[in-house]
Structures are given as C-alpha cells and as structure tokens.
C-alpha cells in the first residue's frame, strides 16, 4: 500500500507571509480575467537568455497562454448557455489552477470545478488560489495522475460536463480517459503544443501519436487541428461516441480544439465518415481532399502540374467550428473582463466566415516566394479574388492566409496580375 503523500494544503486563512514562507521558491500575485492568482515569479528562474521560464519554475505558469484561457472561459460559458444547466468541469492538468480558478470565478452556473496536478507544489498553489478567490465551496483540488482521476470519474452519474486538457506537448495520452469521464453531450477542450510533429517537422512522431501523416505545408496549422480532431474521432468511435468540433484556433506554439462529444454508434459512424486525406502537390500548391480513403487508388499525380501528390492523414475533414457556438461566444465577450478581448473578437469574426470555406488556405507570401514576386497585401488579393467571382475569405490560422475555391494555378495568375497592376 502506498503511503499518502505528506502535503501541506493551504486553507486560505493563512496570511500571505505564511504561504510564501512555506513555499521554497519565489512567487508573485497577478490578476488574470476576474481572478487574483499566486504564481511563480518567472523572472527568478531565467538563468540564461535561452531559458524558457514557464517550465523552469517549480510550478508551470505561462502568461502567453492568457488568450488560450480567455477563449476557454468564453467557450465554456457558451457551452453552459447551450446546455442550459449547471455544469461540472474538470481540469486534470491544472498547474497553478489559473484556468480552473478562472472557470469557477468567471463562468455563470458552474456547479463544481475539479483541478488536479501530479505536482505537489502546483496543488498547494492551486488550493491557495481557490481560497483567495473565495470559491472553495465549488472547487476540489486533487494530487493524482490525470488518467487515474479521469478514470475515477468514468462511472455514469460521476461524469463531467466539461474536461479541459492542457498538457505539456500532446493530449493524446489522456484522450481515452477524458472521453470516458464525459457525459453525453459533454465538452472536451484540448490543447496541443507539439507543433513540430503536427506541422510535419517530425512526421513519424505525428503518425505514432495522432495516427495520421502530417504535411509540412503553409496551411499546417489547420492540418494540425484536423489531425488532433481526427485522432479524437477515432478514439471516441471505439466507445460508440461521435463528435462535433464547436470551435478551434491556433497560435504560434499551440492549437486548441473544442469538441462536443455525443453518445451513439450511428453518430460515431458519422464522425468516422468525416475522416479522409489531403493530397498536396509540393511543386505547384495544388491541394485536394479525399473523403473516401479507398479513392486513394487514383493516379497519385497532380491534376494541375503532373507532379507526384503527397498524402496527408487520415485526418478530420469535417467542420472546424459551429457558427451558432461562435455566436454564443461572441455574445459573451461583452459581459467578460478579458484583456485579449479585441484579439478574440478578430479571431471569432474570421472563424465565422471560414465555417463553410474550402479546406487548406493559400499563403500569399509563400506564393510570391515561389513566383519571385513582391508580396501584395492579403486584403488586395482577397478583394481581387472576390471581384473575379471566387469564394474567398481570410483565416484565423494565418494572418497571411486566404481560403478560396480558386485553383493553385488561378491563384498564381491572379497574384501575378495584381503585382503587375501595382507596379
Ligand atoms: C502545461 S501545464 C498546465 C497549465 C495550466 N493548465 C494553465 O492553464 O496554466 C501541464 C501540467 O500538467 C501536470 N502534469 C504532467 N503530467 C501529469 C499527469 N500524468 N497527471 C497529472 N498532472 C500532470 C504538470 O505538473 C503541469 O503542471
Ligand atoms: Zn502540382
């Protein structure tokens, strides 16, 4: 029998001095959203310019992820409005509790938030953060392996409405237990920061972890989201669970997926029907998607330039967001105190336009690099495409990206013409 860990858990009535003296590392108070939080003092852990402070500290804290957490607050509130009942939330990889505490403080109709971390220092800080925000009555802080905690909640009537997985690297090792710990119509939020595998720098690692082949293309962030959603769909199907992607976004070093998990073998089949492949020509930028894997027996040649097509996937070819869910998130922005409000508004506005746009965006800079041309503004390319009658929109995945039903050859012609006019 393992001994229970000897852990001093704060109760919240300790003075700041008592808390600080019992922690063996420097900390500071910050405010994020509506919460006041004790976090490691990152400056104290940087010894050389190459040090990545968040992971040098004894408890992980990354201020850059504020946007990620702000959007999580909006998405969970939108989900709560959608289901229209009190929700229970689990954050199995909670670190300082910054995310879980914000959920409890900022989201209306949250019944309970369970925060968990394997690191005892993190558990201490998360407990203290829950107490100073006066949400001790609706939060529980645990010190377990995340898969164990989630499995303890796999029994019917003990499951969560929402689980937010925010790991170091890939969330795939927690997918199975998170799926089992969610109720029918539960929300699963996932972060992945292993962009090198997902964006095709380490393709073998991506195949191992996500079961799909990545492509090192200019629209790799979108493909990364599709690989993660595809891996989730495959994992959920084993349990006769299907999914809808309600929202997704990407930033420099991570992607995020919010999926509604729906019980039913038929729904699982429908999700698997949304799996497929991307065929990409690295010579001329042609790209196409194949919903039916068996159609892979085609010529394998690019229809535009005749070069060999490279296959990416299997991955999720279904929608990467739901317009109504985006609208619910947008409605919430005005009620929330978020520092990244304007950035989020932009992301949501772009996302809504992309709901039904073609898979795989073009990146103007990459096209111009190949053509050896000066780079026109993305807006001017989009306007010209529209004038010429093409379906066109910008993308939340890349500020220089354009989705269009124009072929690669048509895109290149159009950019050439535009540059000539501008000269
Ligand atoms: C990226 S951090 C979480 C950051 C946090 N969610 C936030 O928004 O700031 C990942 C956390 O997972 C914890 N962790 C790693 N492996 C774990 C495991 N097997 N079970 C529970 N926690 C684990 C680490 O201690 C770390 O605090
Ligand atoms: Zn080609």
Tab-separated table of C-alpha atoms and ligand atoms in Angstrom:
chain	number	residue	atom	x	y	z
A	1	UNK	CA	0.000	0.000	0.000
A	2	UNK	CA	1.439	3.365	-0.996
A	3	UNK	CA	1.681	5.985	1.713
A	4	UNK	CA	-0.480	9.056	1.282
A	5	UNK	CA	1.676	11.995	0.198
A	6	UNK	CA	2.549	14.305	3.036
A	7	UNK	CA	1.208	17.561	1.726
A	8	UNK	CA	0.535	20.861	3.356
A	9	UNK	CA	-2.635	22.182	1.754
A	10	UNK	CA	-3.487	25.795	2.467
A	11	UNK	CA	-6.914	26.593	3.766
A	12	UNK	CA	-6.975	30.185	2.664
A	13	UNK	CA	-6.975	31.785	6.100
A	14	UNK	CA	-3.174	31.775	6.252
A	15	UNK	CA	-1.508	35.119	5.847
A	16	UNK	CA	0.340	35.835	2.631
A	17	UNK	CA	3.578	35.702	4.624
A	18	UNK	CA	2.763	32.197	5.941
A	19	UNK	CA	2.035	30.925	2.443
A	20	UNK	CA	5.125	32.488	0.944
A	21	UNK	CA	7.378	31.165	3.708
A	22	UNK	CA	6.162	27.586	3.262
A	23	UNK	CA	6.884	27.678	-0.489
A	24	UNK	CA	10.524	27.177	-1.323
A	25	UNK	CA	10.500	29.303	-4.481
A	26	UNK	CA	9.738	32.936	-5.402
A	27	UNK	CA	6.129	33.791	-6.232
A	28	UNK	CA	4.069	36.871	-7.030
A	29	UNK	CA	0.424	37.912	-7.262
A	30	UNK	CA	-1.123	38.587	-10.657
A	31	UNK	CA	-4.600	39.333	-11.966
A	32	UNK	CA	-5.967	37.494	-14.999
A	33	UNK	CA	-9.589	37.831	-16.078
A	34	UNK	CA	-11.523	38.267	-12.824
A	35	UNK	CA	-9.176	36.177	-10.697
A	36	UNK	CA	-6.294	37.090	-8.395
A	37	UNK	CA	-3.615	34.450	-8.541
A	38	UNK	CA	-0.403	33.444	-6.836
A	39	UNK	CA	2.056	32.246	-9.488
A	40	UNK	CA	5.798	31.549	-9.662
A	41	UNK	CA	7.862	34.687	-10.210
A	42	UNK	CA	9.153	33.777	-13.661
A	43	UNK	CA	11.967	36.336	-13.742
A	44	UNK	CA	13.633	34.478	-10.876
A	45	UNK	CA	14.017	31.292	-12.929
A	46	UNK	CA	15.689	32.662	-16.033
A	47	UNK	CA	19.418	31.981	-15.782
A	48	UNK	CA	20.320	32.338	-19.468
A	49	UNK	CA	18.550	34.041	-22.389
A	50	UNK	CA	17.664	30.638	-23.899
A	51	UNK	CA	15.827	29.512	-20.723
A	52	UNK	CA	12.087	29.002	-21.169
A	53	UNK	CA	10.899	30.428	-17.848
A	54	UNK	CA	7.458	28.710	-17.622
A	55	UNK	CA	8.971	25.245	-17.483
A	56	UNK	CA	11.984	26.256	-15.343
A	57	UNK	CA	9.701	27.258	-12.464
A	58	UNK	CA	8.712	24.532	-9.953
A	59	UNK	CA	5.070	25.153	-10.937
A	60	UNK	CA	4.247	25.721	-14.595
A	61	UNK	CA	2.829	29.135	-15.447
A	62	UNK	CA	2.810	30.699	-18.904
A	63	UNK	CA	1.463	34.260	-19.219
A	64	UNK	CA	1.427	33.877	-23.022
A	65	UNK	CA	-1.438	31.406	-22.653
A	66	UNK	CA	-3.796	34.127	-21.404
A	67	UNK	CA	-5.519	34.211	-24.817
A	68	UNK	CA	-5.937	30.436	-24.668
A	69	UNK	CA	-7.502	30.730	-21.189
A	70	UNK	CA	-9.684	33.734	-22.159
A	71	UNK	CA	-11.118	31.779	-25.091
A	72	UNK	CA	-11.603	28.752	-22.821
A	73	UNK	CA	-13.682	30.899	-20.441
A	74	UNK	CA	-15.824	32.130	-23.352
A	75	UNK	CA	-16.218	28.663	-24.840
A	76	UNK	CA	-17.236	27.072	-21.533
A	77	UNK	CA	-19.723	29.866	-20.878
A	78	UNK	CA	-21.113	29.425	-24.418
A	79	UNK	CA	-21.372	25.687	-23.759
A	80	UNK	CA	-23.180	26.312	-20.443
A	81	UNK	CA	-25.685	28.565	-22.253
A	82	UNK	CA	-26.110	25.903	-24.924
A	83	UNK	CA	-26.927	23.076	-22.485
A	84	UNK	CA	-28.735	25.471	-20.136
A	85	UNK	CA	-27.990	23.714	-16.848
A	86	UNK	CA	-25.317	23.912	-14.161
A	87	UNK	CA	-22.043	22.373	-15.321
A	88	UNK	CA	-19.247	20.443	-13.660
A	89	UNK	CA	-15.764	20.966	-15.053
A	90	UNK	CA	-12.535	19.012	-14.691
A	91	UNK	CA	-9.056	20.372	-15.327
A	92	UNK	CA	-6.841	17.309	-14.828
A	93	UNK	CA	-3.567	19.143	-15.632
A	94	UNK	CA	-4.199	22.301	-13.668
A	95	UNK	CA	-0.775	23.536	-12.575
A	96	UNK	CA	-1.273	26.757	-10.526
A	97	UNK	CA	-5.041	26.443	-11.028
A	98	UNK	CA	-5.112	29.643	-13.058
A	99	UNK	CA	-7.518	28.144	-15.621
A	100	UNK	CA	-9.721	26.172	-13.231
A	101	UNK	CA	-9.991	29.095	-10.788
A	102	UNK	CA	-10.988	31.366	-13.661
A	103	UNK	CA	-13.675	28.866	-14.704
A	104	UNK	CA	-15.125	28.895	-11.186
A	105	UNK	CA	-14.911	32.680	-10.811
A	106	UNK	CA	-15.914	33.857	-14.290
A	107	UNK	CA	-18.404	31.331	-15.662
A	108	UNK	CA	-22.004	31.513	-14.589
A	109	UNK	CA	-23.755	28.350	-13.444
A	110	UNK	CA	-20.685	26.315	-12.684
A	111	UNK	CA	-21.560	23.720	-10.078
A	112	UNK	CA	-18.065	22.395	-9.446
A	113	UNK	CA	-14.524	22.627	-10.796
A	114	UNK	CA	-12.100	19.797	-10.057
A	115	UNK	CA	-8.479	20.807	-10.521
A	116	UNK	CA	-5.737	18.215	-10.409
A	117	UNK	CA	-1.998	18.071	-10.843
A	118	UNK	CA	0.678	15.474	-10.242
A	119	UNK	CA	2.999	18.159	-8.869
A	120	UNK	CA	2.514	18.788	-5.138
A	121	UNK	CA	3.739	22.399	-5.351
A	122	UNK	CA	1.103	23.031	-8.021
A	123	UNK	CA	-1.612	21.517	-5.818
A	124	UNK	CA	-0.619	23.796	-2.938
A	125	UNK	CA	-0.743	26.895	-5.087
A	126	UNK	CA	-3.993	25.877	-6.812
A	127	UNK	CA	-5.631	25.289	-3.407
A	128	UNK	CA	-4.477	28.665	-2.183
A	129	UNK	CA	-5.696	30.346	-5.387
A	130	UNK	CA	-9.119	28.752	-4.993
A	131	UNK	CA	-9.307	30.016	-1.404
A	132	UNK	CA	-8.255	33.614	-2.041
A	133	UNK	CA	-10.862	33.844	-4.796
A	134	UNK	CA	-13.496	32.586	-2.346
A	135	UNK	CA	-14.554	29.652	-4.489
A	136	UNK	CA	-13.508	26.972	-2.004
A	137	UNK	CA	-17.117	25.731	-1.856
A	138	UNK	CA	-17.229	24.811	-5.526
A	139	UNK	CA	-13.652	23.683	-6.162
A	140	UNK	CA	-11.789	20.493	-5.328
A	141	UNK	CA	-8.035	20.188	-5.785
A	142	UNK	CA	-6.546	16.722	-6.257
A	143	UNK	CA	-2.995	15.367	-6.476
A	144	UNK	CA	-3.281	12.351	-8.768
A	145	UNK	CA	-2.164	11.104	-12.106
A	146	UNK	CA	-4.573	12.708	-14.596
A	147	UNK	CA	-5.610	9.399	-16.177
A	148	UNK	CA	-6.357	7.940	-12.754
A	149	UNK	CA	-8.504	10.918	-11.766
A	150	UNK	CA	-10.432	10.820	-15.050
A	151	UNK	CA	-10.955	7.059	-14.795
A	152	UNK	CA	-12.358	7.517	-11.283
A	153	UNK	CA	-14.996	9.672	-12.953
A	154	UNK	CA	-15.841	7.214	-15.737
A	155	UNK	CA	-18.837	5.755	-13.886
A	156	UNK	CA	-22.239	7.006	-15.062
A	157	UNK	CA	-23.569	9.750	-12.723
A	158	UNK	CA	-19.991	10.634	-11.782
A	159	UNK	CA	-19.018	12.134	-15.125
A	160	UNK	CA	-18.221	15.748	-16.003
A	161	UNK	CA	-19.965	18.160	-18.341
A	162	UNK	CA	-16.626	19.546	-19.491
A	163	UNK	CA	-12.994	18.453	-19.403
A	164	UNK	CA	-10.142	20.800	-20.337
A	165	UNK	CA	-6.866	19.035	-21.186
A	166	UNK	CA	-3.951	21.465	-21.236
A	167	UNK	CA	-0.819	19.309	-21.193
A	168	UNK	CA	2.860	19.735	-21.947
A	169	UNK	CA	3.000	18.659	-25.604
A	170	UNK	CA	0.338	16.289	-26.793
A	171	UNK	CA	-3.009	15.496	-25.128
A	172	UNK	CA	-3.316	12.080	-26.828
A	173	UNK	CA	-2.304	10.003	-23.819
A	174	UNK	CA	-5.282	11.435	-21.906
A	175	UNK	CA	-7.917	11.219	-24.666
A	176	UNK	CA	-9.339	7.823	-23.795
A	177	UNK	CA	-9.841	8.564	-20.100
A	178	UNK	CA	-11.173	12.079	-20.816
A	179	UNK	CA	-13.747	10.660	-23.256
A	180	UNK	CA	-14.869	8.110	-20.658
A	181	UNK	CA	-15.141	10.811	-17.972
A	182	UNK	CA	-17.535	12.945	-20.051
A	183	UNK	CA	-21.334	12.809	-20.035
A	184	UNK	CA	-23.341	12.500	-23.229
A	185	UNK	CA	-23.089	15.922	-24.904
A	186	UNK	CA	-20.050	16.802	-22.797
A	187	UNK	CA	-17.475	19.328	-23.971
A	188	UNK	CA	-13.862	18.293	-24.431
A	189	UNK	CA	-11.318	21.108	-24.754
A	190	UNK	CA	-7.846	20.146	-25.932
A	191	UNK	CA	-4.542	21.982	-26.227
A	192	UNK	CA	-1.632	20.504	-28.195
A	193	UNK	CA	1.745	22.237	-28.135
A	194	UNK	CA	3.732	19.603	-30.029
A	195	UNK	CA	3.706	21.598	-33.226
A	196	UNK	CA	6.884	20.030	-34.655
A	197	UNK	CA	5.195	16.620	-35.105
A	198	UNK	CA	1.792	18.110	-36.028
A	199	UNK	CA	3.216	20.506	-38.617
A	200	UNK	CA	5.331	17.846	-40.292
A	201	UNK	CA	8.808	18.588	-38.926
A	202	UNK	CA	8.768	15.188	-37.181
A	203	UNK	CA	6.241	13.193	-39.256
A	204	UNK	CA	6.954	9.825	-37.612
A	205	UNK	CA	6.135	11.226	-34.169
A	206	UNK	CA	2.843	12.555	-35.570
A	207	UNK	CA	1.927	9.181	-37.070
A	208	UNK	CA	2.751	7.492	-33.763
A	209	UNK	CA	0.759	9.902	-31.635
A	210	UNK	CA	-2.116	11.019	-33.844
A	211	UNK	CA	-2.362	8.092	-36.285
A	212	UNK	CA	-2.135	10.441	-39.275
A	213	UNK	CA	0.582	11.735	-41.551
A	214	UNK	CA	1.218	15.500	-41.304
A	215	UNK	CA	2.177	17.727	-44.232
A	216	UNK	CA	4.762	20.487	-43.935
A	217	UNK	CA	2.619	22.922	-45.920
A	218	UNK	CA	1.777	26.583	-45.466
A	219	UNK	CA	-1.624	25.555	-44.031
A	220	UNK	CA	-0.076	23.148	-41.492
A	221	UNK	CA	-1.843	24.800	-38.519
A	222	UNK	CA	-5.209	23.902	-39.979
A	223	UNK	CA	-3.966	20.383	-40.719
A	224	UNK	CA	-2.685	20.137	-37.131
A	225	UNK	CA	-6.206	20.867	-35.866
A	226	UNK	CA	-7.580	18.281	-38.310
A	227	UNK	CA	-5.053	15.670	-37.154
A	228	UNK	CA	-5.949	16.245	-33.500
A	229	UNK	CA	-9.711	16.200	-34.218
A	230	UNK	CA	-9.217	13.064	-36.331
A	231	UNK	CA	-7.337	11.331	-33.554
A	232	UNK	CA	-10.138	12.267	-31.136
A	233	UNK	CA	-12.836	10.989	-33.540
A	234	UNK	CA	-11.034	7.644	-33.872
A	235	UNK	CA	-10.567	7.327	-30.115
A	236	UNK	CA	-14.208	8.278	-29.390
A	237	UNK	CA	-15.583	5.896	-32.033
A	238	UNK	CA	-14.195	2.943	-30.035
A	239	UNK	CA	-16.681	3.923	-27.314
A	240	UNK	CA	-19.557	4.486	-29.807
A	241	UNK	CA	-19.188	8.232	-29.351
A	242	UNK	CA	-19.279	10.789	-32.159
A	243	UNK	CA	-18.214	14.415	-32.133
A	244	UNK	CA	-18.819	17.875	-33.474
A	245	UNK	CA	-15.996	20.405	-33.472
A	246	UNK	CA	-17.586	23.501	-31.939
A	247	UNK	CA	-14.526	25.714	-32.170
A	248	UNK	CA	-10.807	25.553	-32.910
A	249	UNK	CA	-7.944	28.005	-33.212
A	250	UNK	CA	-4.166	28.153	-33.420
A	251	UNK	CA	-1.399	30.400	-32.124
A	252	UNK	CA	2.358	30.248	-32.641
A	253	UNK	CA	3.078	27.322	-30.392
A	254	UNK	CA	-0.247	25.571	-29.840
A	255	UNK	CA	-3.585	24.527	-31.280
A	256	UNK	CA	-6.902	24.229	-29.480
A	257	UNK	CA	-9.964	22.111	-30.261
A	258	UNK	CA	-13.375	22.272	-28.528
A	259	UNK	CA	-15.477	19.207	-29.317
A	260	UNK	CA	-19.000	18.230	-28.321
A	261	UNK	CA	-18.983	14.504	-27.561
A	262	UNK	CA	-22.238	12.732	-28.434
A	263	UNK	CA	-23.088	9.169	-27.435
A	264	UNK	CA	-24.327	6.775	-30.143
A	265	UNK	CA	-22.869	4.239	-32.582
A	266	UNK	CA	-24.548	5.990	-35.506
A	267	UNK	CA	-23.011	9.334	-34.503
A	268	UNK	CA	-19.615	7.634	-34.173
A	269	UNK	CA	-20.049	6.242	-37.709
A	270	UNK	CA	-20.974	9.704	-38.968
A	271	UNK	CA	-17.823	11.134	-37.389
A	272	UNK	CA	-15.655	8.469	-38.990
A	273	UNK	CA	-17.271	9.322	-42.338
A	274	UNK	CA	-15.737	12.775	-41.925
A	275	UNK	CA	-12.243	11.315	-41.851
A	276	UNK	CA	-10.158	11.392	-45.005
A	277	UNK	CA	-6.959	12.553	-46.613
A	278	UNK	CA	-5.392	15.671	-48.068
A	279	UNK	CA	-3.460	15.333	-51.303
A	280	UNK	CA	-0.929	18.107	-51.739
A	281	UNK	CA	1.413	18.971	-54.586
A	282	UNK	CA	4.605	20.496	-53.221
A	283	UNK	CA	5.543	21.700	-56.705
A	284	UNK	CA	2.540	23.860	-57.647
A	285	UNK	CA	0.475	24.265	-54.384
A	286	UNK	CA	-2.452	22.201	-55.697
A	287	UNK	CA	-4.377	20.591	-52.834
A	288	UNK	CA	-7.462	18.416	-52.671
A	289	UNK	CA	-9.280	16.387	-50.053
A	290	UNK	CA	-10.463	12.819	-50.286
A	291	UNK	CA	-13.277	11.770	-48.017
A	292	UNK	CA	-13.215	8.151	-49.106
A	293	UNK	CA	-9.877	6.564	-48.307
A	294	UNK	CA	-10.358	3.881	-50.949
A	295	UNK	CA	-10.262	6.535	-53.672
A	296	UNK	CA	-6.552	6.776	-52.862
A	297	UNK	CA	-6.018	4.279	-55.634
A	298	UNK	CA	-6.101	7.178	-58.149
A	299	UNK	CA	-3.175	8.125	-60.359
A	300	UNK	CA	-1.407	9.922	-57.487
A	301	UNK	CA	-0.482	12.665	-59.978
A	302	UNK	CA	-1.236	16.354	-59.528
A	303	UNK	CA	-4.047	17.297	-61.943
A	304	UNK	CA	-2.532	20.778	-62.356
A	305	UNK	CA	1.157	20.058	-62.991
A	306	UNK	CA	1.512	16.277	-63.170
A	307	UNK	CA	3.910	16.018	-60.214
A	308	UNK	CA	3.533	13.345	-57.542
A	309	UNK	CA	0.908	14.157	-54.915
A	310	UNK	CA	1.861	13.738	-51.254
A	311	UNK	CA	-0.782	12.237	-48.972
A	312	UNK	CA	-1.552	13.646	-45.521
A	313	UNK	CA	-3.835	11.954	-42.997
A	314	UNK	CA	-6.055	10.235	-42.192
A	315	UNK	CA	-7.431	13.353	-40.541
A	316	UNK	CA	-10.700	15.155	-39.816
A	317	UNK	CA	-12.234	16.710	-42.939
A	318	UNK	CA	-15.413	17.843	-41.176
A	319	UNK	CA	-16.190	21.366	-39.996
A	320	UNK	CA	-13.723	23.013	-37.638
A	321	UNK	CA	-16.358	25.126	-35.914
A	322	UNK	CA	-20.055	25.644	-35.427
A	323	UNK	CA	-21.396	29.095	-36.371
A	324	UNK	CA	-24.045	29.138	-33.608
A	325	UNK	CA	-21.437	28.240	-31.000
A	326	UNK	CA	-19.192	31.067	-32.274
A	327	UNK	CA	-22.134	33.436	-31.979
A	328	UNK	CA	-22.702	32.338	-28.373
A	329	UNK	CA	-19.013	33.005	-27.638
A	330	UNK	CA	-19.255	36.414	-29.293
A	331	UNK	CA	-22.330	37.272	-27.178
A	332	UNK	CA	-20.346	36.510	-24.028
A	333	UNK	CA	-17.418	38.799	-24.810
A	334	UNK	CA	-19.211	41.950	-23.745
A	335	UNK	CA	-20.018	40.519	-20.307
A	336	UNK	CA	-16.477	39.342	-19.613
A	337	UNK	CA	-13.466	41.206	-18.354
A	338	UNK	CA	-10.822	39.940	-20.798
A	339	UNK	CA	-7.543	41.676	-21.610
A	340	UNK	CA	-7.406	39.957	-25.023
A	341	UNK	CA	-10.967	40.960	-25.981
A	342	UNK	CA	-10.115	42.678	-29.278
A	343	UNK	CA	-7.860	39.867	-30.453
A	344	UNK	CA	-10.566	37.318	-29.625
A	345	UNK	CA	-13.213	39.381	-31.469
A	346	UNK	CA	-10.995	39.296	-34.567
A	347	UNK	CA	-10.435	35.537	-34.276
A	348	UNK	CA	-14.178	34.894	-33.920
A	349	UNK	CA	-15.092	37.185	-36.843
A	350	UNK	CA	-12.586	35.412	-39.100
A	351	UNK	CA	-13.692	31.997	-37.834
A	352	UNK	CA	-17.365	32.596	-38.610
A	353	UNK	CA	-16.545	33.405	-42.250
A	354	UNK	CA	-14.461	30.254	-42.524
A	355	UNK	CA	-17.191	27.853	-41.430
A	356	UNK	CA	-18.005	26.640	-44.923
A	357	UNK	CA	-14.853	27.733	-46.787
A	358	UNK	CA	-12.620	25.283	-48.690
A	359	UNK	CA	-10.080	23.161	-46.806
A	360	UNK	CA	-6.457	24.364	-46.915
A	361	UNK	CA	-5.672	28.058	-47.287
A	362	UNK	CA	-3.078	29.673	-49.562
A	363	UNK	CA	-0.420	31.905	-48.007
A	364	UNK	CA	0.304	34.954	-50.159
A	365	UNK	CA	3.963	35.195	-49.052
A	366	UNK	CA	4.648	31.559	-49.981
A	367	UNK	CA	3.053	32.006	-53.419
A	368	UNK	CA	5.116	35.152	-54.041
A	369	UNK	CA	8.324	33.460	-52.843
A	370	UNK	CA	7.884	30.744	-55.464
A	371	UNK	CA	6.986	33.255	-58.158
A	372	UNK	CA	9.790	35.565	-57.110
A	373	UNK	CA	7.399	38.494	-56.839
A	374	UNK	CA	6.953	41.308	-54.330
A	375	UNK	CA	4.208	40.491	-51.806
A	376	UNK	CA	0.880	42.338	-52.255
A	377	UNK	CA	-1.368	42.802	-49.241
A	378	UNK	CA	-3.581	39.882	-48.277
A	379	UNK	CA	-6.606	42.210	-48.439
A	380	UNK	CA	-5.843	43.207	-52.045
A	381	UNK	CA	-5.546	39.553	-53.104
A	382	UNK	CA	-8.811	38.703	-51.332
A	383	UNK	CA	-10.633	41.648	-52.956
A	384	UNK	CA	-9.378	40.730	-56.428
A	385	UNK	CA	-10.432	37.115	-55.917
A	386	UNK	CA	-13.911	38.265	-54.906
A	387	UNK	CA	-14.158	40.586	-57.919
A	388	UNK	CA	-13.283	37.665	-60.166
A	389	UNK	CA	-16.133	35.664	-58.618
A	390	UNK	CA	-14.189	33.246	-56.409
A	391	UNK	CA	-15.320	32.168	-52.958
A	392	UNK	CA	-12.828	33.922	-50.668
A	393	UNK	CA	-12.177	34.570	-47.009
A	394	UNK	CA	-9.276	35.216	-44.660
A	395	UNK	CA	-8.356	32.673	-41.995
A	396	UNK	CA	-7.831	32.693	-38.234
A	397	UNK	CA	-4.970	30.222	-38.678
A	398	UNK	CA	-2.600	32.565	-40.527
A	399	UNK	CA	-2.711	36.351	-40.928
A	400	UNK	CA	-1.325	35.993	-44.472
A	401	UNK	CA	-3.659	33.142	-45.409
A	402	UNK	CA	-6.586	33.133	-47.854
A	403	UNK	CA	-9.146	30.394	-48.367
A	404	UNK	CA	-10.560	30.225	-51.860
A	405	UNK	CA	-12.052	27.827	-54.344
A	406	UNK	CA	-9.551	29.180	-56.905
A	407	UNK	CA	-7.086	26.519	-58.078
A	408	UNK	CA	-3.370	26.929	-57.360
A	409	UNK	CA	-2.827	27.970	-60.999
A	410	UNK	CA	-5.634	30.554	-60.799
A	411	UNK	CA	-4.222	31.914	-57.532
A	412	UNK	CA	-0.768	32.343	-59.037
A	413	UNK	CA	-2.145	34.040	-62.186
A	414	UNK	CA	-4.185	36.402	-60.072
A	415	UNK	CA	-1.260	37.343	-57.828
A	416	UNK	CA	0.947	37.945	-60.899
A	417	UNK	CA	-1.704	40.229	-62.431
A	418	UNK	CA	-2.156	42.128	-59.183
A	419	UNK	CA	1.578	42.724	-58.745
A	420	UNK	CA	1.789	43.969	-62.346
A	421	UNK	CA	-1.064	46.452	-61.774
A	422	UNK	CA	0.573	47.676	-58.564
A	423	UNK	CA	3.909	48.342	-60.319
B	1	LIG	C1	1.005	22.925	-19.355
B	1	LIG	S1	0.832	22.665	-17.646
B	1	LIG	C2	-0.812	23.139	-17.290
B	1	LIG	C3	-1.046	24.618	-17.400
B	1	LIG	C4	-2.383	25.090	-16.903
B	1	LIG	N1	-3.478	24.286	-17.400
B	1	LIG	C5	-2.581	26.559	-17.261
B	1	LIG	O1	-3.595	26.928	-17.921
B	1	LIG	O2	-1.708	27.357	-16.867
B	1	LIG	C6	0.739	20.922	-17.523
B	1	LIG	C7	0.617	20.423	-16.094
B	1	LIG	O3	0.405	19.008	-16.149
B	1	LIG	C8	0.987	18.444	-15.000
B	1	LIG	N2	1.141	17.003	-15.268
B	1	LIG	C9	2.033	16.401	-16.096
B	1	LIG	N3	1.795	15.065	-16.138
B	1	LIG	C10	0.727	14.827	-15.340
B	1	LIG	C11	-0.004	13.662	-15.002
B	1	LIG	N4	0.322	12.481	-15.504
B	1	LIG	N5	-1.049	13.789	-14.161
B	1	LIG	C12	-1.391	14.996	-13.635
B	1	LIG	N6	-0.716	16.142	-13.922
B	1	LIG	C13	0.316	16.057	-14.765
B	1	LIG	C14	2.287	19.203	-14.810
B	1	LIG	O4	2.729	19.124	-13.483
B	1	LIG	C15	1.841	20.606	-15.238
B	1	LIG	O5	1.518	21.397	-14.108
B	2	LIG	ZN1	1.129	20.258	-58.964
